[in-house]
mmCIF file of C-alpha atoms and ligand atoms in Angstrom:
data_model
loop_
_atom_site.group_PDB
_atom_site.id
_atom_site.type_symbol
_atom_site.label_atom_id
_atom_site.label_comp_id
_atom_site.label_asym_id
_atom_site.label_seq_id
_atom_site.Cartn_x
_atom_site.Cartn_y
_atom_site.Cartn_z
ATOM 1 C CA MET A 273 74.582 102.028 104.446
ATOM 2 C CA SER A 274 75.656 102.574 100.883
ATOM 3 C CA TYR A 275 79.284 101.819 100.176
ATOM 4 C CA LYS A 276 81.856 103.122 97.733
ATOM 5 C CA LEU A 277 83.133 100.431 95.371
ATOM 6 C CA LEU A 278 86.908 100.565 94.924
ATOM 7 C CA ASP A 279 86.938 99.538 91.284
ATOM 8 C CA GLY A 280 90.397 98.207 90.407
ATOM 9 C CA LYS A 281 89.359 97.218 86.919
ATOM 10 C CA ASP A 282 88.417 100.766 86.068
ATOM 11 C CA LEU A 283 91.541 102.336 87.613
ATOM 12 C CA ALA A 284 93.808 99.758 85.940
ATOM 13 C CA ALA A 285 92.212 100.607 82.571
ATOM 14 C CA ARG A 286 92.860 104.320 83.166
ATOM 15 C CA MET A 287 96.448 103.602 84.183
ATOM 16 C CA LYS A 288 96.959 101.494 81.067
ATOM 17 C CA LYS A 289 95.814 104.387 78.871
ATOM 18 C CA THR A 290 98.384 106.683 80.479
ATOM 19 C CA MET A 291 101.086 104.024 80.196
ATOM 20 C CA SER A 292 100.295 103.437 76.497
ATOM 21 C CA LYS A 293 101.024 107.112 75.868
ATOM 22 C CA GLU A 294 104.300 106.883 77.775
ATOM 23 C CA VAL A 295 105.314 103.833 75.766
ATOM 24 C CA GLU A 296 104.387 105.632 72.536
ATOM 25 C CA LYS A 297 106.744 108.469 73.472
ATOM 26 C CA LEU A 298 109.537 105.973 74.081
ATOM 27 C CA ALA A 299 108.783 104.301 70.737
ATOM 28 C CA ALA A 300 109.355 107.642 69.027
ATOM 29 C CA GLU A 301 112.942 107.319 70.272
ATOM 30 C CA ALA A 302 113.110 103.670 69.157
ATOM 31 C CA ILE A 303 112.919 102.461 72.757
ATOM 32 C CA VAL A 304 110.620 99.519 73.508
ATOM 33 C CA PRO A 305 110.224 98.284 77.087
ATOM 34 C CA GLY A 306 110.728 94.524 77.291
ATOM 35 C CA LEU A 307 109.427 92.073 79.887
ATOM 36 C CA ALA A 308 110.699 88.496 80.106
ATOM 37 C CA VAL A 309 108.152 86.117 81.607
ATOM 38 C CA VAL A 310 109.614 82.829 82.763
ATOM 39 C CA ILE A 311 107.300 79.925 83.538
ATOM 40 C CA ALA A 312 108.466 76.457 84.550
ATOM 41 C CA GLY A 313 106.141 73.460 84.669
ATOM 42 C CA ASN A 314 102.453 73.028 83.957
ATOM 43 C CA ASP A 315 100.594 74.713 86.786
ATOM 44 C CA PRO A 316 97.264 75.739 85.183
ATOM 45 C CA ALA A 317 96.801 78.838 87.380
ATOM 46 C CA SER A 318 100.338 80.014 86.520
ATOM 47 C CA ARG A 319 99.576 79.565 82.819
ATOM 48 C CA ILE A 320 96.466 81.751 83.149
ATOM 49 C CA TYR A 321 98.433 84.462 84.985
ATOM 50 C CA VAL A 322 101.241 84.411 82.405
ATOM 51 C CA ASN A 323 98.746 84.719 79.546
ATOM 52 C CA MET A 324 97.067 87.673 81.242
ATOM 53 C CA LYS A 325 100.397 89.413 81.810
ATOM 54 C CA LYS A 326 101.362 88.929 78.153
ATOM 55 C CA LYS A 327 98.032 90.373 77.034
ATOM 56 C CA ASP A 328 98.476 93.378 79.350
ATOM 57 C CA CYS A 329 101.913 94.033 77.855
ATOM 58 C CA GLU A 330 100.509 93.921 74.333
ATOM 59 C CA GLU A 331 97.782 96.390 75.281
ATOM 60 C CA VAL A 332 100.247 99.093 76.345
ATOM 61 C CA GLY A 333 102.997 98.355 73.813
ATOM 62 C CA ILE A 334 105.489 96.563 76.072
ATOM 63 C CA LYS A 335 107.207 93.682 74.297
ATOM 64 C CA SER A 336 106.864 90.442 76.236
ATOM 65 C CA PHE A 337 109.170 87.480 75.808
ATOM 66 C CA GLU A 338 107.911 84.153 77.115
ATOM 67 C CA TYR A 339 110.270 81.442 78.291
ATOM 68 C CA ALA A 340 108.198 78.319 78.978
ATOM 69 C CA LEU A 341 110.398 75.664 80.533
ATOM 70 C CA PRO A 342 109.453 72.029 81.125
ATOM 71 C CA GLU A 343 108.619 70.775 84.629
ATOM 72 C CA GLU A 344 111.922 68.864 84.821
ATOM 73 C CA THR A 345 114.109 71.943 84.086
ATOM 74 C CA SER A 346 117.210 71.884 86.280
ATOM 75 C CA GLU A 347 118.162 74.731 88.570
ATOM 76 C CA GLU A 348 121.322 75.196 86.548
ATOM 77 C CA GLU A 349 119.320 75.674 83.327
ATOM 78 C CA LEU A 350 116.949 78.148 84.947
ATOM 79 C CA LEU A 351 119.785 80.140 86.535
ATOM 80 C CA GLY A 352 121.576 80.114 83.169
ATOM 81 C CA LEU A 353 118.510 81.599 81.496
ATOM 82 C CA ILE A 354 118.279 84.326 84.142
ATOM 83 C CA ASP A 355 121.969 85.163 83.675
ATOM 84 C CA ALA A 356 121.351 85.549 79.931
ATOM 85 C CA LEU A 357 118.262 87.741 80.511
ATOM 86 C CA ASN A 358 120.215 89.893 82.971
ATOM 87 C CA GLN A 359 122.690 90.596 80.167
ATOM 88 C CA ASP A 360 120.105 91.117 77.409
ATOM 89 C CA SER A 361 119.560 94.819 76.660
ATOM 90 C CA ALA A 362 116.136 94.141 75.074
ATOM 91 C CA ILE A 363 114.900 92.967 78.487
ATOM 92 C CA ASP A 364 114.038 95.581 81.106
ATOM 93 C CA GLY A 365 112.095 93.387 83.507
ATOM 94 C CA ILE A 366 112.317 89.714 84.460
ATOM 95 C CA LEU A 367 109.373 87.970 86.025
ATOM 96 C CA VAL A 368 109.638 84.388 87.222
ATOM 97 C CA GLN A 369 106.138 83.048 87.694
ATOM 98 C CA LEU A 370 105.744 81.409 91.109
ATOM 99 C CA PRO A 371 105.314 78.779 92.385
ATOM 100 C CA LEU A 372 108.214 76.953 90.754
ATOM 101 C CA PRO A 373 108.297 73.146 90.588
ATOM 102 C CA GLU A 374 109.359 71.786 93.988
ATOM 103 C CA HIS A 375 112.920 70.800 93.081
ATOM 104 C CA LEU A 376 113.773 74.414 92.210
ATOM 105 C CA ASP A 377 114.863 76.769 94.995
ATOM 106 C CA GLU A 378 112.685 79.878 94.603
ATOM 107 C CA ALA A 379 114.794 82.057 96.898
ATOM 108 C CA LYS A 380 117.958 81.204 94.962
ATOM 109 C CA VAL A 381 116.273 81.888 91.614
ATOM 110 C CA ILE A 382 114.928 85.266 92.761
ATOM 111 C CA ARG A 383 118.341 86.277 94.119
ATOM 112 C CA ARG A 384 119.821 85.638 90.684
ATOM 113 C CA ILE A 385 117.632 88.286 88.984
ATOM 114 C CA SER A 386 119.493 91.541 88.579
ATOM 115 C CA PRO A 387 117.818 93.952 91.081
ATOM 116 C CA ASP A 388 117.412 96.601 88.351
ATOM 117 C CA LYS A 389 115.267 94.111 86.355
ATOM 118 C CA ASP A 390 113.379 92.733 89.371
ATOM 119 C CA VAL A 391 109.982 94.214 88.471
ATOM 120 C CA ASP A 392 108.179 91.998 91.010
ATOM 121 C CA ALA A 393 110.416 93.530 93.726
ATOM 122 C CA PHE A 394 111.053 90.153 95.367
ATOM 123 C CA HIS A 395 114.884 90.338 95.356
ATOM 124 C CA PRO A 396 116.308 90.903 98.872
ATOM 125 C CA PHE A 397 117.989 94.092 97.618
ATOM 126 C CA ASN A 398 114.622 95.562 96.631
ATOM 127 C CA VAL A 399 112.982 94.230 99.795
ATOM 128 C CA GLY A 400 115.689 96.083 101.758
ATOM 129 C CA GLU A 401 115.174 99.312 99.803
ATOM 130 C CA LEU A 402 111.465 99.082 100.568
ATOM 131 C CA MET A 403 112.204 98.552 104.257
ATOM 132 C CA ILE A 404 114.244 101.768 104.429
ATOM 133 C CA GLY A 405 111.577 103.686 102.556
ATOM 134 C CA ARG A 406 113.183 104.193 99.157
ATOM 135 C CA PRO A 407 111.903 101.427 96.896
ATOM 136 C CA ILE A 408 113.005 101.446 93.262
ATOM 137 C CA PHE A 409 110.247 99.006 92.429
ATOM 138 C CA ALA A 410 107.260 98.737 94.729
ATOM 139 C CA PRO A 411 105.903 95.193 94.990
ATOM 140 C CA CYS A 412 102.936 94.968 92.638
ATOM 141 C CA THR A 413 100.038 93.854 94.833
ATOM 142 C CA PRO A 414 100.652 96.183 97.802
ATOM 143 C CA ALA A 415 101.548 99.060 95.468
ATOM 144 C CA GLY A 416 98.304 98.420 93.576
ATOM 145 C CA VAL A 417 96.362 98.669 96.840
ATOM 146 C CA MET A 418 98.035 102.005 97.646
ATOM 147 C CA GLU A 419 97.117 103.367 94.186
ATOM 148 C CA LEU A 420 93.529 102.268 94.643
ATOM 149 C CA LEU A 421 93.311 104.061 98.005
ATOM 150 C CA LYS A 422 94.944 107.214 96.618
ATOM 151 C CA ASP A 423 92.606 107.262 93.640
ATOM 152 C CA ALA A 424 89.653 107.190 96.052
ATOM 153 C CA ASN A 425 91.231 110.051 98.062
ATOM 154 C CA ILE A 426 91.675 107.816 101.071
ATOM 155 C CA ASP A 427 94.615 109.038 103.127
ATOM 156 C CA VAL A 428 96.068 106.295 105.330
ATOM 157 C CA ALA A 429 97.998 108.715 107.587
ATOM 158 C CA GLY A 430 97.101 108.226 111.219
ATOM 159 C CA LYS A 431 94.591 105.498 110.412
ATOM 160 C CA ASN A 432 94.503 102.150 112.120
ATOM 161 C CA CYS A 433 95.366 99.672 109.353
ATOM 162 C CA VAL A 434 95.083 95.965 110.037
ATOM 163 C CA ILE A 435 96.597 93.499 107.584
ATOM 164 C CA ALA A 436 95.563 89.849 107.806
ATOM 165 C CA GLY A 437 98.363 87.750 106.289
ATOM 166 C CA ARG A 438 102.143 88.098 106.623
ATOM 167 C CA SER A 439 103.523 86.707 103.382
ATOM 168 C CA ASN A 440 106.619 88.177 101.748
ATOM 169 C CA ILE A 441 104.696 89.126 98.625
ATOM 170 C CA VAL A 442 101.603 90.700 100.159
ATOM 171 C CA GLY A 443 101.319 91.145 103.935
ATOM 172 C CA LYS A 444 104.819 92.329 104.865
ATOM 173 C CA PRO A 445 105.414 94.763 101.975
ATOM 174 C CA MET A 446 101.840 96.049 102.396
ATOM 175 C CA ALA A 447 102.675 96.916 105.981
ATOM 176 C CA MET A 448 105.826 98.778 104.904
ATOM 177 C CA LEU A 449 104.044 100.882 102.281
ATOM 178 C CA MET A 450 101.315 101.827 104.745
ATOM 179 C CA LEU A 451 103.828 102.599 107.459
ATOM 180 C CA HIS A 452 105.787 104.871 105.120
ATOM 181 C CA ASP A 453 102.534 106.709 104.472
ATOM 182 C CA ASN A 454 102.114 107.192 108.229
ATOM 183 C CA ALA A 455 99.464 104.593 109.010
ATOM 184 C CA THR A 456 99.453 102.762 112.332
ATOM 185 C CA VAL A 457 99.888 99.187 111.173
ATOM 186 C CA THR A 458 99.027 95.847 112.743
ATOM 187 C CA ILE A 459 99.957 92.611 110.968
ATOM 188 C CA CYS A 460 97.928 89.515 111.834
ATOM 189 C CA HIS A 461 98.497 85.878 110.910
ATOM 190 C CA SER A 462 97.358 82.356 111.633
ATOM 191 C CA GLN A 463 98.673 82.516 115.231
ATOM 192 C CA THR A 464 97.027 85.830 116.077
ATOM 193 C CA ARG A 465 94.866 85.588 119.184
ATOM 194 C CA ASP A 466 91.325 86.848 118.650
ATOM 195 C CA LEU A 467 91.717 87.945 115.054
ATOM 196 C CA LYS A 468 88.124 89.128 115.027
ATOM 197 C CA ALA A 469 88.717 91.652 117.817
ATOM 198 C CA VAL A 470 91.888 92.985 116.149
ATOM 199 C CA CYS A 471 90.186 93.329 112.747
ATOM 200 C CA LYS A 472 87.252 95.111 114.330
ATOM 201 C CA GLU A 473 89.576 97.925 115.403
ATOM 202 C CA ALA A 474 90.617 98.598 111.795
ATOM 203 C CA ASP A 475 89.830 101.811 109.949
ATOM 204 C CA ILE A 476 91.325 100.024 106.934
ATOM 205 C CA LEU A 477 91.239 96.230 106.885
ATOM 206 C CA ILE A 478 93.313 94.379 104.296
ATOM 207 C CA SER A 479 92.771 90.665 103.988
ATOM 208 C CA ALA A 480 95.418 88.505 102.304
ATOM 209 C CA ILE A 481 94.710 85.147 103.877
ATOM 210 C CA GLY A 482 93.474 82.991 101.029
ATOM 211 C CA ARG A 483 90.228 81.632 102.500
ATOM 212 C CA ALA A 484 86.888 82.179 100.812
ATOM 213 C CA ASP A 485 84.412 84.317 102.755
ATOM 214 C CA PHE A 486 86.561 84.184 105.919
ATOM 215 C CA ILE A 487 86.060 87.860 106.812
ATOM 216 C CA THR A 488 82.425 88.174 107.788
ATOM 217 C CA ASP A 489 80.626 91.287 109.027
ATOM 218 C CA ASP A 490 81.512 90.567 112.648
ATOM 219 C CA TYR A 491 85.204 91.209 111.807
ATOM 220 C CA VAL A 492 84.395 94.686 110.563
ATOM 221 C CA LYS A 493 83.835 98.043 112.206
ATOM 222 C CA GLU A 494 80.976 100.201 110.904
ATOM 223 C CA GLY A 495 82.364 102.596 108.255
ATOM 224 C CA ALA A 496 85.650 100.710 107.690
ATOM 225 C CA ILE A 497 87.516 100.522 104.397
ATOM 226 C CA ILE A 498 87.898 96.933 103.228
ATOM 227 C CA ILE A 499 90.562 95.706 100.821
ATOM 228 C CA ASP A 500 90.204 92.093 99.735
ATOM 229 C CA VAL A 501 93.428 90.680 98.290
ATOM 230 C CA GLY A 502 92.344 87.027 98.448
ATOM 231 C CA ILE A 503 91.731 84.979 95.341
ATOM 232 C CA ASN A 504 89.911 81.758 96.120
ATOM 233 C CA ARG A 505 87.350 79.455 94.627
ATOM 234 C CA ASN A 506 84.193 78.951 96.639
ATOM 235 C CA ALA A 507 82.145 75.742 96.888
ATOM 236 C CA GLU A 508 80.496 76.482 93.505
ATOM 237 C CA GLY A 509 83.903 76.966 91.837
ATOM 238 C CA LYS A 510 83.421 80.724 91.510
ATOM 239 C CA VAL A 511 86.389 83.082 92.052
ATOM 240 C CA THR A 512 85.877 84.872 95.331
ATOM 241 C CA GLY A 513 87.895 86.872 97.826
ATOM 242 C CA ASP A 514 88.497 86.446 101.557
ATOM 243 C CA VAL A 515 85.650 88.806 102.368
ATOM 244 C CA ASP A 516 81.971 87.937 102.554
ATOM 245 C CA PHE A 517 81.072 90.813 100.236
ATOM 246 C CA PRO A 518 77.242 90.868 100.568
ATOM 247 C CA LYS A 519 77.408 91.076 104.367
ATOM 248 C CA VAL A 520 80.547 93.186 104.808
ATOM 249 C CA SER A 521 79.603 95.764 102.159
ATOM 250 C CA LYS A 522 76.574 96.691 104.313
ATOM 251 C CA LYS A 523 78.939 97.961 107.028
ATOM 252 C CA ALA A 524 81.805 99.277 104.886
ATOM 253 C CA PHE A 525 82.479 102.855 103.833
ATOM 254 C CA ALA A 526 84.440 101.513 100.846
ATOM 255 C CA ILE A 527 85.256 97.996 99.629
ATOM 256 C CA THR A 528 87.030 96.222 96.759
ATOM 257 C CA PRO A 529 85.191 93.582 94.746
ATOM 258 C CA VAL A 530 86.683 90.214 93.770
ATOM 259 C CA PRO A 531 87.174 89.874 90.881
ATOM 260 C CA GLY A 532 87.811 93.408 89.636
ATOM 261 C CA GLY A 533 89.505 94.896 92.702
ATOM 262 C CA VAL A 534 93.119 94.269 93.655
ATOM 263 C CA GLY A 535 93.861 91.719 90.899
ATOM 264 C CA PRO A 536 93.800 94.162 87.932
ATOM 265 C CA MET A 537 95.813 96.655 90.009
ATOM 266 C CA THR A 538 98.550 94.086 90.618
ATOM 267 C CA ARG A 539 98.845 93.557 86.872
ATOM 268 C CA ALA A 540 98.868 97.302 86.145
ATOM 269 C CA MET A 541 101.696 97.825 88.643
ATOM 270 C CA LEU A 542 103.795 95.206 86.887
ATOM 271 C CA LEU A 543 103.502 97.238 83.682
ATOM 272 C CA LYS A 544 104.355 100.416 85.593
ATOM 273 C CA ASN A 545 107.474 98.794 87.063
ATOM 274 C CA THR A 546 108.549 97.520 83.640
ATOM 275 C CA ILE A 547 108.272 101.015 82.141
ATOM 276 C CA LYS A 548 110.176 102.391 85.126
ATOM 277 C CA ALA A 549 112.929 99.810 84.577
ATOM 278 C CA CYS A 550 113.069 100.772 80.887
ATOM 279 C CA ASN A 551 113.361 104.457 81.763
ATOM 280 C CA MET A 552 116.144 103.644 84.224
ATOM 281 C CA HIS A 553 118.021 101.539 81.679
ATOM 282 C CA ASN A 554 117.745 104.355 79.162
ATOM 283 C CA LYS A 555 118.684 106.976 81.778
ATOM 284 C CA LYS A 556 115.356 108.803 81.559
HETATM 285 P P1 LIG B 702 100.249 82.909 101.746
HETATM 286 O O1 LIG B 702 99.589 81.576 101.781
HETATM 287 O O2 LIG B 702 101.697 83.020 101.503
HETATM 288 O O3 LIG B 702 99.939 83.664 103.114
HETATM 289 C C1 LIG B 702 98.701 83.576 103.757
HETATM 290 C C2 LIG B 702 98.792 84.314 105.061
HETATM 291 O O4 LIG B 702 97.545 84.231 105.709
HETATM 292 C C3 LIG B 702 99.833 83.733 106.027
HETATM 293 O O5 LIG B 702 100.646 84.771 106.506
HETATM 294 C C4 LIG B 702 99.002 83.123 107.164
HETATM 295 O O6 LIG B 702 99.618 83.302 108.436
HETATM 296 C C5 LIG B 702 97.714 83.904 107.067
HETATM 297 N N1 LIG B 702 96.589 83.098 107.508
HETATM 298 C C6 LIG B 702 96.202 81.888 107.071
HETATM 299 N N2 LIG B 702 95.130 81.459 107.748
HETATM 300 C C7 LIG B 702 94.828 82.420 108.647
HETATM 301 C C8 LIG B 702 93.841 82.572 109.631
HETATM 302 N N3 LIG B 702 92.925 81.627 109.841
HETATM 303 N N4 LIG B 702 93.836 83.693 110.361
HETATM 304 C C9 LIG B 702 94.759 84.658 110.163
HETATM 305 N N5 LIG B 702 95.723 84.578 109.220
HETATM 306 C C10 LIG B 702 95.748 83.477 108.487
HETATM 307 O O7 LIG B 702 99.420 83.731 100.701
HETATM 308 P P2 LIG B 702 99.742 85.049 99.830
HETATM 309 O O8 LIG B 702 100.635 84.686 98.735
HETATM 310 O O9 LIG B 702 100.058 86.197 100.707
HETATM 311 O O10 LIG B 702 98.289 85.269 99.228
HETATM 312 C C11 LIG B 702 97.158 85.489 100.058
HETATM 313 C C12 LIG B 702 95.906 85.501 99.206
HETATM 314 O O11 LIG B 702 96.011 86.584 98.307
HETATM 315 C C13 LIG B 702 95.709 84.270 98.332
HETATM 316 O O12 LIG B 702 94.332 84.043 98.190
HETATM 317 C C14 LIG B 702 96.317 84.672 97.001
HETATM 318 O O13 LIG B 702 95.751 83.970 95.925
HETATM 319 C C15 LIG B 702 95.920 86.122 96.964
HETATM 320 N N6 LIG B 702 96.787 86.983 96.142
HETATM 321 C C16 LIG B 702 96.157 87.866 95.363
HETATM 322 C C17 LIG B 702 96.884 88.741 94.596
HETATM 323 C C18 LIG B 702 96.131 89.731 93.767
HETATM 324 O O14 LIG B 702 96.716 90.318 92.862
HETATM 325 N N7 LIG B 702 94.873 89.978 94.050
HETATM 326 C C19 LIG B 702 98.262 88.719 94.617
HETATM 327 C C20 LIG B 702 98.909 87.814 95.451
HETATM 328 C C21 LIG B 702 98.136 86.947 96.234
#
C-alpha cells in the first residue's frame, strides 16, 4: 500500500512564508513581535532547541531575546527575570525552556508567566481556556499536529483517535484539541492494559511515548493515519520517532516522518503564537 507522507517540514516552511508577510506588515507600523527565550543550565538538548527557535524567529522577522542563566540560578532570580519580562513592552512571548535544573520548581515558574505572554500555553489559565474550548494560545505540539492533519484534508470528526502518552505538554492537550474537533478520543499511558489492542482500533494513532520504534505494525490498523510525536535516539544514535516507520508505513494511509514531521510544526506554532500575542498586545 502506498502511503501519504505528512510532511511537517514542508508545511512549516509554507507557514513561515505567510508569517514573514504578516510580520512585514506589522513592521510597516513600527511593530516588531518579540520573543524572550529563557534557558537555565547546560542541558545540551535544550541548547539545541533554543538555537533552533532563535533561528526560526530570525527567519520570519520576530526579534528574539535570549536569557541564558547559569545552572545555579536561584528561583528568586528566575522569577525576578520573568516579572521583568512580563512588564517589558518589547516582549510579546516568554518561553522558558524545559527541563529546568532540579532545584527550580517548574510549575511555579510557569505560573509566574503572564498568561497573555505564555506562548507555550503551559500556564494553568491557558490550560483551563483550552479545556473549555476557547484557547488563546494553542499548545504548540498538539496544535502543530492539528495543522498538519488539516493541511492534508484529514477531518478528525467522528474518527476514533487514540493518543499514546498523557503528558501535560503533548498527550492531554492533544486529546482536548481533537475532542473539540469532534473526534472520539482515547488516551493511553504506561498503565493501559493491552495497548496494542487499543491502538489497533485507531483511525488516527498519535504516539507521544518517547521510545524508539515502540509502535510496530501490529499496533496499527490497515489504512490508519499515524502521527509520530516521539523524538528518540536509536541504538545507532540516529534521531527516530516512536513508530517503526518502514513497517508501519506499509499499512498506513498517511504517516509523519521523524525527523521532518511534528517537530518543525511545533516550532512553527510557537512563531504563530508569538505573532498572535503581538497582535493582541497591539489590539489588532
Ligand atoms: P513524557 O515522558 O512526559 O510522557 C510520556 C508518556 O508516555 C507518559 O504519559 C507515559 O505514561 C507514556 N508511556 C511511557 N511508556 C509507555 C508505554 N510502554 N506504553 C504506553 N504509554 C507509555 O513525554 P512527553 O514530554 O509527552 O514527550 C513524549 C515524546 O514526544 C518524547 O519522545 C519527546 O521527546 C517527544 N516530544 C516531541 C515534540 C515534538 O515537537 N516533536 C514535542 C514534545 C515532546
